[in-house]
CSV table of C-alpha atoms and ligand atoms in Angstrom, one decimal:
chain,number,residue,atom,x,y,z
A,1,MET,CA,-1.2,-24.4,16.0
A,2,PRO,CA,0.1,-20.2,15.4
A,3,ALA,CA,-1.1,-18.8,11.9
A,4,ARG,CA,1.6,-18.9,8.8
A,5,VAL,CA,3.4,-15.6,9.0
A,6,LEU,CA,2.9,-13.8,5.2
A,7,ASP,CA,6.3,-11.9,5.4
A,8,GLY,CA,6.3,-9.0,3.4
A,9,VAL,CA,10.4,-8.5,4.1
A,10,LYS,CA,10.7,-11.9,1.9
A,11,ILE,CA,8.2,-10.8,-0.8
A,12,ARG,CA,9.8,-7.5,-0.9
A,13,ASP,CA,13.4,-9.4,-1.6
A,14,GLU,CA,12.1,-11.4,-4.0
A,15,ILE,CA,10.1,-8.7,-5.6
A,16,PHE,CA,13.3,-6.1,-5.5
A,17,SER,CA,15.6,-9.1,-7.3
A,18,GLU,CA,12.8,-9.3,-10.3
A,19,LEU,CA,12.8,-5.1,-10.4
A,20,LYS,CA,16.9,-5.9,-10.4
A,21,SER,CA,16.7,-7.4,-13.9
A,22,ASP,CA,14.1,-5.6,-15.1
A,23,ILE,CA,16.0,-2.5,-14.3
A,24,ALA,CA,18.8,-4.1,-15.9
A,25,LYS,CA,17.2,-4.6,-19.0
A,26,LEU,CA,16.1,-1.1,-18.8
A,27,ARG,CA,18.7,0.7,-18.6
A,28,ALA,CA,20.6,-1.8,-21.7
A,29,GLN,CA,18.2,0.4,-23.7
A,30,GLY,CA,19.5,3.3,-22.2
A,31,ILE,CA,16.3,3.9,-20.0
A,32,ARG,CA,17.2,4.7,-16.2
A,33,PRO,CA,13.2,4.4,-15.1
A,34,GLY,CA,13.0,7.7,-12.3
A,35,LEU,CA,11.4,8.7,-9.3
A,36,ALA,CA,10.3,12.3,-8.4
A,37,ALA,CA,9.1,12.7,-4.8
A,38,VAL,CA,7.7,15.9,-3.8
A,39,LEU,CA,7.8,16.4,-0.1
A,40,ALA,CA,5.7,19.8,1.0
A,41,GLY,CA,6.5,21.3,4.1
A,42,GLU,CA,7.7,19.6,7.1
A,43,ASN,CA,5.9,16.5,8.6
A,44,PRO,CA,8.5,14.7,10.2
A,45,ALA,CA,6.5,11.4,9.6
A,46,SER,CA,6.5,12.1,5.7
A,47,GLN,CA,10.1,13.4,5.9
A,48,LEU,CA,10.9,9.5,7.1
A,49,TYR,CA,8.6,8.3,4.5
A,50,VAL,CA,9.8,9.9,1.9
A,51,LYS,CA,13.5,8.7,3.0
A,52,SER,CA,12.5,5.3,2.4
A,53,LYS,CA,11.4,5.2,-0.8
A,54,ILE,CA,14.2,7.7,-2.7
A,55,ALA,CA,16.6,4.7,0.0
A,56,ALA,CA,14.7,2.2,-2.0
A,57,CYS,CA,15.4,4.1,-5.6
A,58,GLU,CA,18.7,3.8,-4.7
A,59,GLN,CA,18.9,0.3,-4.2
A,60,LEU,CA,17.2,-0.5,-7.3
A,61,GLY,CA,19.6,1.8,-9.1
A,62,MET,CA,16.8,4.0,-10.0
A,63,ALA,CA,17.5,7.8,-10.7
A,64,SER,CA,15.7,10.1,-8.1
A,65,TRP,CA,14.8,13.4,-7.4
A,66,LEU,CA,13.9,15.3,-3.7
A,67,HIS,CA,11.4,18.3,-4.1
A,68,THR,CA,10.7,20.5,-0.8
A,69,PRO,CA,8.3,23.1,-0.9
A,70,PRO,CA,8.6,25.0,2.1
A,71,ALA,CA,5.2,25.1,4.5
A,72,GLY,CA,3.3,28.2,3.1
A,73,VAL,CA,4.2,27.5,-1.1
A,74,SER,CA,0.7,27.8,-2.9
A,75,THR,CA,-1.4,25.8,-4.7
A,76,ASP,CA,-0.5,27.4,-8.2
A,77,TYR,CA,3.3,26.8,-6.9
A,78,MET,CA,2.4,23.1,-6.4
A,79,LEU,CA,0.7,23.2,-10.0
A,80,GLU,CA,3.7,24.5,-11.8
A,81,LEU,CA,5.9,22.2,-10.1
A,82,VAL,CA,4.2,19.2,-11.1
A,83,GLY,CA,3.8,20.8,-14.7
A,84,ASP,CA,7.3,21.0,-14.9
A,85,LEU,CA,8.3,17.0,-13.5
A,86,ASN,CA,4.9,16.2,-16.4
A,87,ALA,CA,7.4,17.8,-19.0
A,88,ASP,CA,10.6,15.8,-17.9
A,89,GLY,CA,11.2,12.9,-19.9
A,90,ASN,CA,13.3,11.6,-17.4
A,91,VAL,CA,10.8,11.4,-14.8
A,92,ASP,CA,9.0,8.2,-15.0
A,93,GLY,CA,7.0,8.4,-11.3
A,94,ILE,CA,5.6,11.6,-9.6
A,95,LEU,CA,5.0,11.0,-5.9
A,96,ILE,CA,3.4,13.8,-4.4
A,97,GLN,CA,3.9,13.0,-0.3
A,98,LEU,CA,0.4,13.5,1.2
A,99,PRO,CA,-0.7,15.1,3.7
A,100,LEU,CA,-0.3,18.2,2.1
A,101,PRO,CA,-0.1,21.2,4.1
A,102,PRO,CA,-3.8,22.3,4.6
A,103,GLU,CA,-3.8,25.7,2.6
A,104,ILE,CA,-2.5,23.2,-0.9
A,105,ASP,CA,-5.7,22.2,-2.7
A,106,SER,CA,-4.2,18.6,-3.1
A,107,LYS,CA,-7.1,17.6,-5.4
A,108,ARG,CA,-6.1,19.9,-7.5
A,109,VAL,CA,-2.6,19.1,-7.2
A,110,LEU,CA,-3.0,15.2,-7.5
A,111,GLU,CA,-5.4,15.5,-10.7
A,112,SER,CA,-2.5,17.4,-12.2
A,113,VAL,CA,-0.4,14.5,-12.4
A,114,ASP,CA,-0.1,13.2,-15.7
A,115,PRO,CA,-1.6,9.7,-15.4
A,116,ALA,CA,1.4,7.9,-16.8
A,117,LYS,CA,3.5,9.1,-14.5
A,118,ASP,CA,0.8,8.6,-11.5
A,119,VAL,CA,2.9,5.4,-9.6
A,120,ASP,CA,0.7,6.2,-6.6
A,121,GLY,CA,-2.3,5.1,-8.8
A,122,PHE,CA,-4.7,8.2,-6.8
A,123,HIS,CA,-5.5,10.2,-10.2
A,124,PRO,CA,-9.2,9.2,-11.2
A,125,VAL,CA,-7.7,8.1,-14.7
A,126,SER,CA,-5.8,5.8,-12.7
A,127,LEU,CA,-8.9,5.0,-10.4
A,128,GLY,CA,-11.3,4.3,-13.7
A,129,ARG,CA,-9.0,1.9,-15.2
A,130,LEU,CA,-8.9,0.2,-12.3
A,131,VAL,CA,-13.0,0.0,-11.9
A,132,SER,CA,-12.8,-1.3,-15.5
A,133,ASN,CA,-10.3,-3.8,-15.2
A,134,ARG,CA,-7.7,-2.5,-18.0
A,135,PRO,CA,-4.4,-2.2,-17.0
A,136,GLY,CA,-3.1,0.9,-15.4
A,137,LEU,CA,-0.9,2.0,-12.4
A,138,VAL,CA,-2.9,0.9,-8.5
A,139,ALA,CA,-2.6,2.0,-5.3
A,140,CYS,CA,0.6,0.8,-4.5
A,141,THR,CA,-1.0,-0.9,-0.5
A,142,PRO,CA,-3.7,-2.6,-2.0
A,143,ALA,CA,-1.5,-3.7,-4.7
A,144,GLY,CA,1.0,-5.1,-2.0
A,145,CYS,CA,-1.6,-6.9,-0.9
A,146,MET,CA,-2.8,-8.7,-3.4
A,147,GLU,CA,1.0,-9.8,-3.9
A,148,LEU,CA,0.9,-10.8,0.0
A,149,LEU,CA,-2.0,-12.8,-1.3
A,150,ARG,CA,-1.0,-14.5,-4.2
A,151,ARG,CA,3.1,-15.1,-3.8
A,152,ASN,CA,1.5,-16.9,-0.7
A,153,ASP,CA,-1.0,-19.0,-2.5
A,154,ILE,CA,-3.8,-17.8,-1.0
A,155,LEU,CA,-6.8,-19.0,-3.3
A,156,LEU,CA,-8.6,-16.0,-4.3
A,157,GLU,CA,-11.3,-17.1,-6.8
A,158,GLY,CA,-14.4,-18.0,-5.0
A,159,ALA,CA,-13.1,-17.2,-1.8
A,160,ASN,CA,-15.4,-14.7,0.6
A,161,ALA,CA,-13.2,-11.7,1.1
A,162,VAL,CA,-14.1,-9.2,3.6
A,163,VAL,CA,-12.5,-5.8,3.5
A,164,LEU,CA,-12.8,-3.6,6.2
A,165,GLY,CA,-12.3,0.3,5.7
A,166,ARG,CA,-13.4,2.3,2.4
A,167,SER,CA,-11.0,4.6,1.6
A,168,ASP,CA,-9.9,5.7,-1.8
A,169,ILE,CA,-6.1,5.0,-1.1
A,170,VAL,CA,-6.9,1.4,0.7
A,171,GLY,CA,-9.8,0.0,1.3
A,172,LYS,CA,-11.9,0.6,-2.3
A,173,PRO,CA,-9.3,0.1,-4.5
A,174,MET,CA,-8.3,-3.8,-2.3
A,175,ALA,CA,-12.2,-4.2,-3.0
A,176,LEU,CA,-11.6,-3.8,-7.0
A,177,LEU,CA,-9.0,-5.7,-6.9
A,178,LEU,CA,-10.4,-8.7,-4.8
A,179,LEU,CA,-13.4,-8.7,-7.0
A,180,HIS,CA,-11.0,-8.6,-10.0
A,181,ALA,CA,-9.1,-12.1,-8.4
A,182,ASN,CA,-13.4,-13.6,-8.7
A,183,ALA,CA,-13.3,-13.6,-5.1
A,184,THR,CA,-17.1,-12.3,-3.8
A,185,VAL,CA,-16.1,-9.1,-1.5
A,186,THR,CA,-18.2,-7.4,1.0
A,187,ILE,CA,-16.9,-3.9,1.9
A,188,CYS,CA,-17.7,-2.9,5.7
A,189,HIS,CA,-16.9,0.5,7.4
A,190,SER,CA,-18.1,2.9,10.7
A,191,LYS,CA,-21.8,2.2,9.9
A,192,THR,CA,-21.7,-1.7,8.8
A,193,ARG,CA,-24.4,-3.8,11.3
A,194,ASN,CA,-23.1,-6.9,13.4
A,195,LEU,CA,-19.3,-6.5,12.2
A,196,PRO,CA,-18.2,-9.2,13.9
A,197,ASP,CA,-20.9,-11.5,12.1
A,198,VAL,CA,-19.8,-10.1,9.0
A,199,ILE,CA,-16.1,-11.0,9.8
A,200,ARG,CA,-16.7,-14.4,10.7
A,201,ARG,CA,-17.7,-15.3,7.0
A,202,ALA,CA,-14.7,-13.8,5.7
A,203,ASP,CA,-11.9,-16.5,4.2
A,204,ILE,CA,-10.2,-13.3,3.3
A,205,LEU,CA,-10.0,-10.5,5.9
A,206,VAL,CA,-8.5,-7.5,4.8
A,207,ALA,CA,-8.4,-4.6,8.0
A,208,ALA,CA,-7.6,-1.3,7.0
A,209,ILE,CA,-9.3,1.1,9.9
A,210,GLY,CA,-6.5,2.6,11.9
A,211,LYS,CA,-7.8,1.1,14.9
A,212,ALA,CA,-5.1,-0.6,17.0
A,213,GLY,CA,-6.3,-4.4,17.9
A,214,TYR,CA,-9.8,-3.5,16.7
A,215,VAL,CA,-10.7,-7.1,15.3
A,216,GLU,CA,-11.1,-9.8,18.3
A,217,ALA,CA,-9.5,-12.7,17.7
A,218,ASP,CA,-12.9,-14.5,18.2
A,219,TRP,CA,-14.3,-12.5,15.1
A,220,ILE,CA,-11.8,-14.3,12.7
A,221,GLN,CA,-13.0,-17.3,11.0
A,222,PRO,CA,-10.5,-20.2,12.0
A,223,GLY,CA,-8.0,-21.0,9.3
A,224,ALA,CA,-9.0,-17.2,7.5
A,225,ALA,CA,-6.3,-15.5,5.8
A,226,VAL,CA,-5.7,-12.2,7.2
A,227,ILE,CA,-4.1,-9.1,5.7
A,228,ASP,CA,-3.4,-6.5,8.6
A,229,VAL,CA,-2.9,-3.1,6.9
A,230,GLY,CA,-3.5,-0.8,9.9
A,231,THR,CA,-0.3,0.9,11.7
A,232,ASN,CA,-1.2,2.4,14.6
A,233,LYS,CA,1.6,4.0,17.4
A,234,VAL,CA,0.2,2.4,21.1
A,235,THR,CA,1.9,5.0,23.9
A,236,ASP,CA,-0.3,3.9,26.7
A,237,ALA,CA,1.0,1.3,29.2
A,238,ALA,CA,-2.7,-0.2,29.7
A,239,GLU,CA,-3.3,-0.2,26.4
A,240,ALA,CA,-0.6,-2.2,25.7
A,241,ALA,CA,-0.3,-4.8,28.2
A,242,GLN,CA,-4.4,-5.6,26.7
A,243,LEU,CA,-3.4,-6.1,23.0
A,244,LEU,CA,0.1,-7.7,24.5
A,245,HIS,CA,-0.8,-9.7,27.3
A,246,ASN,CA,0.2,-13.1,25.3
A,247,PHE,CA,3.7,-11.5,23.7
A,248,PRO,CA,5.9,-10.8,26.8
A,249,GLN,CA,9.0,-9.7,24.7
A,250,ARG,CA,7.0,-7.3,22.9
A,251,LEU,CA,5.5,-5.8,25.7
A,252,GLU,CA,9.3,-5.6,26.8
A,253,LYS,CA,10.0,-3.6,24.4
A,254,PHE,CA,7.4,-1.4,24.6
A,255,ARG,CA,8.5,-0.9,28.1
A,256,ALA,CA,12.2,0.0,27.1
A,257,ARG,CA,11.1,2.3,24.5
A,258,GLY,CA,7.8,3.5,25.3
A,259,ASN,CA,5.7,3.0,22.1
A,260,VAL,CA,4.4,-0.3,19.7
A,261,LEU,CA,3.3,-0.3,16.5
A,262,ILE,CA,0.4,-2.6,16.5
A,263,GLY,CA,-2.0,-3.3,13.8
A,264,ASP,CA,-5.7,-3.1,13.0
A,265,VAL,CA,-6.3,-6.5,14.8
A,266,HIS,CA,-5.1,-8.2,17.9
A,267,PRO,CA,-2.2,-9.8,17.9
A,268,ASP,CA,-3.9,-12.4,19.3
A,269,ALA,CA,-5.7,-13.1,16.1
A,270,ILE,CA,-2.5,-15.1,15.0
A,271,GLN,CA,-3.9,-18.1,17.3
A,272,VAL,CA,-6.8,-18.4,15.0
A,273,ALA,CA,-6.0,-17.1,11.4
A,274,GLY,CA,-4.7,-19.6,8.9
A,275,ALA,CA,-2.1,-16.7,7.5
A,276,LEU,CA,-1.8,-13.5,9.1
A,277,SER,CA,0.3,-10.4,7.8
A,278,PRO,CA,2.8,-9.3,10.8
A,279,VAL,CA,2.5,-5.3,12.1
A,280,PRO,CA,5.3,-4.7,11.3
A,281,GLY,CA,6.9,-6.4,8.7
A,282,GLY,CA,3.8,-7.4,6.3
A,283,VAL,CA,1.9,-4.6,4.3
A,284,GLY,CA,4.6,-1.7,5.3
A,285,PRO,CA,7.4,-3.5,3.4
A,286,MET,CA,4.8,-3.9,0.2
A,287,THR,CA,4.0,0.1,-0.2
A,288,ILE,CA,7.3,1.0,-1.0
A,289,THR,CA,8.0,-2.1,-2.9
A,290,MET,CA,4.4,-1.1,-5.2
A,291,LEU,CA,6.0,2.4,-5.5
A,292,MET,CA,9.1,0.7,-7.1
A,293,SER,CA,7.5,-1.5,-9.1
A,294,ASN,CA,4.7,1.1,-10.4
A,295,THR,CA,7.7,3.4,-11.3
A,296,VAL,CA,9.6,0.8,-13.7
A,297,LYS,CA,6.3,-0.2,-15.4
A,298,ALA,CA,5.5,3.7,-15.9
A,299,ALA,CA,8.8,3.7,-17.7
A,300,ARG,CA,8.2,0.7,-19.6
A,301,LEU,CA,4.9,1.8,-20.8
A,302,ARG,CA,6.0,5.4,-21.4
A,303,ARG,CA,9.4,4.9,-23.0
A,304,THR,CA,9.9,1.6,-24.9
A,305,SER,CA,7.6,0.5,-28.4
A,306,ASN,CA,5.0,-2.3,-28.0
A,307,SER,CA,5.2,-2.3,-24.1
A,308,ALA,CA,1.3,-1.2,-23.7
A,309,THR,CA,0.2,-4.7,-25.7
A,310,ARG,CA,3.2,-6.5,-23.5
A,311,ASP,CA,1.6,-5.3,-20.5
A,312,ALA,CA,-2.4,-5.8,-21.2
A,313,GLN,CA,-1.2,-9.4,-21.9
A,314,ARG,CA,0.9,-9.9,-18.6
A,315,SER,CA,-2.1,-8.3,-16.4
A,316,ASN,CA,-4.7,-10.3,-17.9
A,317,THR,CA,-2.8,-13.9,-17.4
A,318,LYS,CA,-2.4,-12.9,-13.6
A,319,GLN,CA,-5.9,-13.0,-13.1
B,401,LIG,P1,-9.0,6.5,6.7
B,401,LIG,O1,-8.9,7.0,5.2
B,401,LIG,O2,-9.1,7.2,7.8
B,401,LIG,O3,-10.5,5.0,6.8
B,401,LIG,C1,-10.5,4.5,7.5
B,401,LIG,C2,-11.8,3.3,7.3
B,401,LIG,O4,-12.1,2.5,8.3
B,401,LIG,C3,-13.1,4.5,6.7
B,401,LIG,O5,-13.9,3.6,6.1
B,401,LIG,C4,-14.0,4.3,7.8
B,401,LIG,O6,-15.1,3.9,8.1
B,401,LIG,C5,-13.8,2.7,8.7
B,401,LIG,N1,-14.1,2.5,10.0
B,401,LIG,C6,-13.2,3.5,11.0
B,401,LIG,N2,-13.7,3.0,12.1
B,401,LIG,C7,-14.5,1.6,12.2
B,401,LIG,C8,-15.0,1.0,12.8
B,401,LIG,N3,-15.0,1.0,14.2
B,401,LIG,N4,-15.4,0.0,11.9
B,401,LIG,C9,-15.6,-0.3,10.9
B,401,LIG,N5,-15.2,0.5,10.5
B,401,LIG,C10,-14.6,1.6,10.9
B,401,LIG,O7,-8.0,5.0,6.6
B,401,LIG,P2,-7.1,5.0,5.4
B,401,LIG,O8,-6.2,5.6,4.8
B,401,LIG,O9,-7.6,3.4,4.9
B,401,LIG,O10,-6.0,3.5,6.4
B,401,LIG,C11,-6.4,2.5,7.0
B,401,LIG,C12,-5.3,2.1,8.1
B,401,LIG,O11,-3.8,1.6,7.0
B,401,LIG,C13,-4.6,2.8,9.3
B,401,LIG,O12,-4.1,2.5,10.1
B,401,LIG,C14,-3.3,3.7,8.3
B,401,LIG,O13,-2.6,4.1,9.2
B,401,LIG,C15,-2.8,2.3,7.3
B,401,LIG,N6,-2.5,2.4,6.5
B,401,LIG,C16,-1.0,1.6,6.1
B,401,LIG,C17,-0.2,1.8,5.0
B,401,LIG,C18,0.8,1.1,4.6
B,401,LIG,O14,1.4,0.9,3.9
B,401,LIG,N7,1.1,-0.1,5.9
B,401,LIG,C19,-0.8,2.3,3.9
B,401,LIG,C20,-1.9,3.4,3.8
B,401,LIG,C21,-2.7,3.0,5.0
B,401,LIG,P3,-16.6,5.4,7.4
B,401,LIG,O15,-15.7,5.5,5.9
B,401,LIG,O16,-17.5,4.7,7.4
B,401,LIG,O17,-15.8,6.4,8.3
C-alpha cells in the first residue's frame, strides 16, 4: 500500500485559519503583526520567495514592508537598515533573505537582528534557547517539519529518528526539536559510514542534503515516516527518467516543462514508507507557514502583557 501523504498544503491551511483568529484577537487590541523583508541584490529565486512571503502576510491581514537595497550595498548599509527595523515598534519580524550578495558579511547582519524579532530563528540567542529547550523563535523549516509530524499523529516519543544533513538552518535544529520531543536521534552527514544501514533503522527519517532522489527506496524501513526537505530542480532527461520511471504523469510533465522538482528521497519510497511528505507540497508550504506563525508569536511576546508566561506554558504542554 502506498504511503500516507503528509500534505503540507492541508496543514498550512489549518494553521493559517488558526493564525487568522490569533491575528483578529491581536488586532482587537490595536496590534497588527508586521513582517519586514530585506532583499538585497537581484537573485531571481530570492525575489520569488520574498514575493510569496509578502503575499502570505497579505492573505492573513498582517502588515509587511519590503526593503530592496541594490546589489553592491555595504555591510554597514545593511547594519543601519536592520538597526532602523529593530527600532521600529510596528515591525515584529525581520527577515533577511539569504543568500546575501557575497560582499556583505552575512553573519554580522544576521547577528544584528533584535532576537525578539528574529522570525527566521537564525540568531545565536534563538539557537541557544533551542539548545536549552526554552521558549523562543525556531527556524521555520524544521519547525514546519515538526508540525507535519505532530499534526499527522506520528509517534515521536521513543522513536528512532534519523536526520540526514547537519546544516545550521535545517539539520541541526531539526535534530534538537526531535530530541526535545523524546525521540532517539542520529544525525548523518557526508562522512557517515554505512548510511543505508543507519537509515534502515529509522522510524522517522528527515532528509535534508540537497541531492535529488539520493535516499533509495530500499534504505527506508517499511512503514517509516519520511519527511523530505530536499528541493532539487532536475533538468537532465536521463536523470528524470530514472527517478520517475514509476510516475508516467510526472515524467510527461517533465517532458513538457523541461524540469521537475525532486526531493532528497527517491520517489519510489512511496511504496515502502508508512507516511511521506511529497515534493512539492510537503515541507515547502510549511516553511512560509512557520514564518507567519513566528511573526504572530513575536508580536504577542513583544507587545502584549503576560504573553511570555503564556507562551512558555504552551510550549511546555506541546512536548
Ligand atoms: P546544506 O547547507 O547544503 O547542507 C547539506 C547537508 O547535507 C550537509 O550537512 C552535508 O554534509 C549533507 N550531505 C551532503 N551530501 C551528503 C551525502 N551524500 N550523504 C550524507 N550527507 C550529505 O543544505 P540545507 O540548506 O540544509 O538544505 C538541504 C536541502 O533542503 C536542499 O535541497 C534545500 O533546497 C532544501 N531546503 C528546503 C526548504 C524548504 O522550505 N522546502 C528549506 C531549506 C532547505 P556535510 O556537513 O558533511 O557537508
